């Protein structure tokens, strides 16, 4: 005897709950919508619909997979960010809501600027930041770099998905290094990054869902977690226009350390931080002001 949508949802919820998945009903519905290729809110209209054997089997395989801790976003290959749907798979870090604070800050900063803006996104991953900036800032030309070729494939796909591929240039390489190989690339109005910032020694203490499935390359920020901020502060002196913005996401409790890194570089002013909804400083920003006599201020 087959099961209908509602019965399968109830059972799926129960299985997920039993394995301590935090929002079991919601996730049971997300998996069902994925199997039936519909929206989650459509499920209620289809509550009495009989599932065929393949659908039932497919659904409970996914429920089992999720129960084992595998992230739901990788199962359904989707994650919403800035109100946009992004494709994700295990080649990229799953975009976090925290990172919207960075994107929103940059959008706000650019609203006072001239129309054509060149923005560099370092460590673009899924392209969530680069693509959102291109979508929400119509005059933005984004250069998005990543050391991972797999991540760049995902990011390129997301750019096409949102129709902004003409305004994003993708480059493969470590931090600023691919830029020097591109003669057409000039300096930027803004450099943004959500670099890896988890101290290497803390990786094993992350939630298993993050630790076991998300790319280490996107998480490991070196001994103190601050390695990339130093490189960003130094590298931007070659690539930011005077008056340009450097804005980065930082981990919990890292904002003061990152502000000091920017301060001690000697060429940034208006250093500050933007908070997330929980009041945590999530974004550190600074304006690049080189001294006019060729020495640091
Ligand atoms: N915010 C991610 C986490 O806490 C880490 C992302 C990063 O290192 N940039 O798992």
XYZ file of C-alpha atoms and ligand atoms in Angstrom:
307
model
C 0.000 0.000 0.000
C 1.301 3.400 -1.009
C 1.602 6.479 1.152
C 0.233 9.910 0.498
C 2.244 13.135 0.779
C 1.000 13.954 4.287
C 1.697 10.483 5.653
C 5.201 10.464 4.194
C 5.834 13.934 5.626
C 4.761 12.827 9.092
C 6.989 9.791 8.981
C 9.911 11.773 7.548
C 9.536 14.408 10.280
C 9.540 11.719 12.926
C 12.738 10.136 11.564
C 14.527 13.507 11.403
C 13.334 14.462 14.887
C 14.576 11.185 16.266
C 18.043 12.030 14.914
C 17.900 15.511 16.520
C 17.666 17.478 13.301
C 16.747 20.946 14.656
C 13.735 21.867 12.460
C 12.498 18.442 11.360
C 9.110 19.379 9.902
C 10.510 22.157 7.744
C 13.300 19.958 6.464
C 10.937 17.038 5.820
C 8.921 19.427 3.650
C 11.998 20.760 1.862
C 13.008 17.205 0.961
C 9.497 16.338 -0.226
C 9.296 19.485 -2.364
C 12.652 18.498 -3.852
C 11.439 14.994 -4.707
C 8.155 16.250 -6.193
C 9.899 19.184 -7.930
C 7.463 21.689 -6.498
C 7.438 24.555 -3.990
C 7.086 23.783 -0.306
C 3.756 25.634 -0.069
C 2.350 23.470 -2.875
C 2.617 20.403 -0.642
C -0.527 21.256 1.302
C -2.641 21.321 -1.821
C -1.198 17.914 -2.685
C -1.519 16.496 0.847
C -3.712 13.548 -0.205
C -1.794 12.730 -3.347
C -0.482 9.162 -3.476
C 3.276 8.886 -3.933
C 4.456 6.245 -6.383
C 7.068 3.727 -5.284
C 9.996 5.591 -6.793
C 8.987 8.840 -5.093
C 8.513 7.153 -1.729
C 11.833 5.381 -2.014
C 13.656 8.507 -3.156
C 12.119 10.546 -0.327
C 13.139 8.158 2.437
C 16.658 7.798 1.018
C 17.001 11.583 1.312
C 15.507 11.572 4.821
C 18.126 8.974 5.834
C 20.905 10.990 4.257
C 19.819 14.112 6.140
C 19.479 12.087 9.366
C 23.149 11.170 9.070
C 24.009 14.884 9.330
C 24.538 15.625 5.640
C 23.585 19.307 5.081
C 20.142 19.760 3.563
C 21.404 22.494 1.227
C 23.734 20.007 -0.461
C 20.910 17.466 -0.759
C 18.544 19.854 -2.472
C 21.446 21.719 -4.199
C 19.962 25.048 -3.156
C 20.449 27.814 -0.669
C 18.691 31.146 -0.489
C 20.921 34.180 -0.034
C 19.827 37.829 -0.327
C 16.443 36.547 -1.491
C 18.092 34.781 -4.447
C 18.335 31.046 -5.049
C 21.874 29.752 -5.336
C 23.018 26.373 -6.572
C 25.371 24.720 -4.055
C 27.228 21.437 -3.796
C 30.104 20.112 -1.733
C 32.646 22.086 -3.732
C 31.531 25.274 -1.939
C 30.769 26.579 1.525
C 27.017 26.960 2.024
C 26.241 30.699 2.040
C 25.344 31.934 5.542
C 22.783 34.544 6.491
C 25.602 36.363 8.372
C 27.267 37.143 5.063
C 24.241 39.193 3.997
C 25.492 41.835 6.455
C 28.609 42.202 4.282
C 26.650 42.391 1.024
C 24.199 44.906 2.468
C 27.028 47.057 3.788
C 28.709 47.140 0.366
C 25.424 47.942 -1.409
C 24.834 50.823 0.979
C 28.395 52.131 0.564
C 28.170 52.029 -3.210
C 24.855 53.881 -3.294
C 26.783 57.114 -2.709
C 29.322 56.359 -5.470
C 29.504 56.974 -9.218
C 27.706 54.612 -11.575
C 30.458 52.323 -12.883
C 32.005 50.431 -10.011
C 34.689 47.795 -10.081
C 34.458 45.373 -7.208
C 36.790 42.497 -6.376
C 35.490 39.479 -4.410
C 38.309 37.292 -3.112
C 37.490 33.675 -2.283
C 34.149 33.842 -4.033
C 33.126 30.214 -3.352
C 29.554 29.744 -4.597
C 29.615 33.315 -5.900
C 26.919 34.342 -3.415
C 28.587 37.703 -2.681
C 29.729 38.454 -6.241
C 26.408 37.518 -7.847
C 24.298 39.392 -5.275
C 26.408 42.526 -5.719
C 26.019 42.305 -9.494
C 22.261 41.778 -9.148
C 21.642 44.592 -6.665
C 24.154 47.130 -8.026
C 23.328 47.472 -11.725
C 26.474 49.555 -12.416
C 28.828 47.051 -10.796
C 31.503 45.059 -12.612
C 32.701 42.296 -10.369
C 35.916 40.306 -10.505
C 35.542 37.102 -8.526
C 38.570 34.974 -7.701
C 38.963 31.619 -6.021
C 41.752 29.094 -5.675
C 39.305 26.214 -6.184
C 38.393 25.390 -9.804
C 35.334 23.475 -8.557
C 34.072 26.515 -6.645
C 34.522 28.660 -9.752
C 32.357 26.274 -11.767
C 29.605 26.651 -9.176
C 30.029 30.435 -9.078
C 29.890 30.686 -12.891
C 26.726 28.623 -12.895
C 25.144 30.944 -10.315
C 26.108 34.005 -12.344
C 24.328 32.549 -15.370
C 21.347 31.555 -13.242
C 20.868 35.192 -12.272
C 21.773 36.641 -15.657
C 24.801 38.631 -14.472
C 27.565 36.603 -16.158
C 28.363 39.553 -18.477
C 29.334 41.674 -15.484
C 31.431 39.139 -13.584
C 34.945 38.026 -14.490
C 36.040 34.796 -12.843
C 39.696 34.159 -12.093
C 41.366 31.092 -10.688
C 44.200 31.484 -8.218
C 45.320 32.302 -4.709
C 44.100 35.658 -3.369
C 45.428 38.537 -5.532
C 47.792 36.394 -7.611
C 45.558 35.820 -10.678
C 45.046 39.576 -11.053
C 48.610 40.290 -12.110
C 48.225 37.858 -15.007
C 45.251 39.801 -16.407
C 46.444 42.895 -18.226
C 42.899 44.254 -18.628
C 42.330 44.416 -14.896
C 42.762 47.780 -13.234
C 42.315 48.919 -9.691
C 39.084 48.488 -7.751
C 36.601 50.755 -6.003
C 35.949 48.050 -3.445
C 37.490 44.766 -2.352
C 35.245 42.368 -0.452
C 35.905 38.979 1.058
C 34.502 36.334 3.328
C 37.815 34.552 3.810
C 38.358 31.322 5.723
C 38.618 32.465 9.353
C 38.308 29.466 11.643
C 41.571 28.931 13.591
C 43.076 25.621 12.364
C 42.943 24.141 15.866
C 39.195 24.856 16.173
C 38.148 23.025 13.010
C 37.705 19.731 14.839
C 35.366 21.461 17.316
C 32.985 22.767 14.647
C 29.508 21.282 14.372
C 29.855 17.897 12.612
C 27.576 19.114 9.841
C 30.109 21.822 8.969
C 33.278 19.939 9.914
C 32.508 16.748 8.019
C 31.012 18.053 4.797
C 31.966 21.640 4.001
C 35.264 22.394 2.248
C 38.157 22.864 4.708
C 39.734 25.210 2.222
C 36.859 27.624 2.807
C 37.071 27.394 6.607
C 40.692 27.140 7.742
C 42.104 30.576 8.516
C 45.505 29.459 9.801
C 46.787 29.275 13.391
C 44.887 32.285 14.726
C 42.211 32.406 12.018
C 43.494 35.827 10.939
C 45.958 34.871 8.244
C 43.858 36.075 5.323
C 43.089 39.474 6.870
C 46.781 40.294 6.925
C 47.150 39.315 3.276
C 44.054 41.325 2.351
C 45.293 44.447 4.137
C 48.676 44.217 2.383
C 47.397 43.174 -1.051
C 44.755 45.892 -1.259
C 47.468 48.556 -1.269
C 48.244 47.413 -4.833
C 44.677 46.975 -5.993
C 42.395 49.518 -4.298
C 41.883 53.002 -5.677
C 42.566 55.775 -3.151
C 39.293 56.246 -1.278
C 38.308 52.634 -2.077
C 36.602 50.295 0.359
C 37.963 47.123 1.917
C 35.138 45.177 3.599
C 35.444 41.700 5.073
C 33.354 39.265 7.050
C 34.915 38.271 10.376
C 34.273 35.412 12.764
C 32.755 35.716 16.216
C 35.068 37.752 18.471
C 37.555 38.609 15.699
C 36.508 42.173 14.868
C 38.938 43.986 17.210
C 41.872 41.911 15.977
C 40.962 42.592 12.344
C 40.571 46.330 13.014
C 44.094 46.342 14.513
C 45.463 44.530 11.467
C 43.957 47.221 9.229
C 45.213 49.989 11.542
C 48.746 48.714 11.645
C 48.888 48.521 7.854
C 49.056 52.322 8.171
C 47.124 53.216 5.024
C 43.485 52.777 6.045
C 41.097 55.232 7.631
C 37.486 55.250 8.860
C 37.998 51.729 10.160
C 34.774 50.386 11.658
C 32.453 47.434 11.998
C 28.876 46.531 11.047
C 26.786 44.315 13.291
C 24.449 41.456 12.508
C 20.911 41.224 13.893
C 22.229 39.621 17.074
C 24.444 42.678 17.673
C 27.677 40.830 16.811
C 30.318 42.681 14.777
C 30.309 40.663 11.544
C 31.889 43.011 9.043
C 35.024 45.100 9.374
C 35.557 47.877 6.840
C 38.168 50.478 6.061
C 38.884 53.128 3.449
C 42.214 53.031 1.646
C 43.984 56.393 1.898
C 47.591 56.201 0.764
C 49.810 59.074 1.871
C 50.575 61.596 -0.870
C 54.350 61.660 -0.350
C 54.601 57.973 -1.167
C 54.976 56.877 2.471
C 52.297 55.399 4.677
C 50.336 57.874 6.742
N 30.713 31.198 9.083
C 31.312 29.935 8.827
C 31.110 29.030 10.029
O 30.963 29.524 11.109
C 32.792 30.073 8.524
C 32.996 30.785 7.248
C 34.396 31.227 7.037
O 35.382 30.680 7.559
N 34.508 32.249 6.279
O 31.060 27.844 9.896
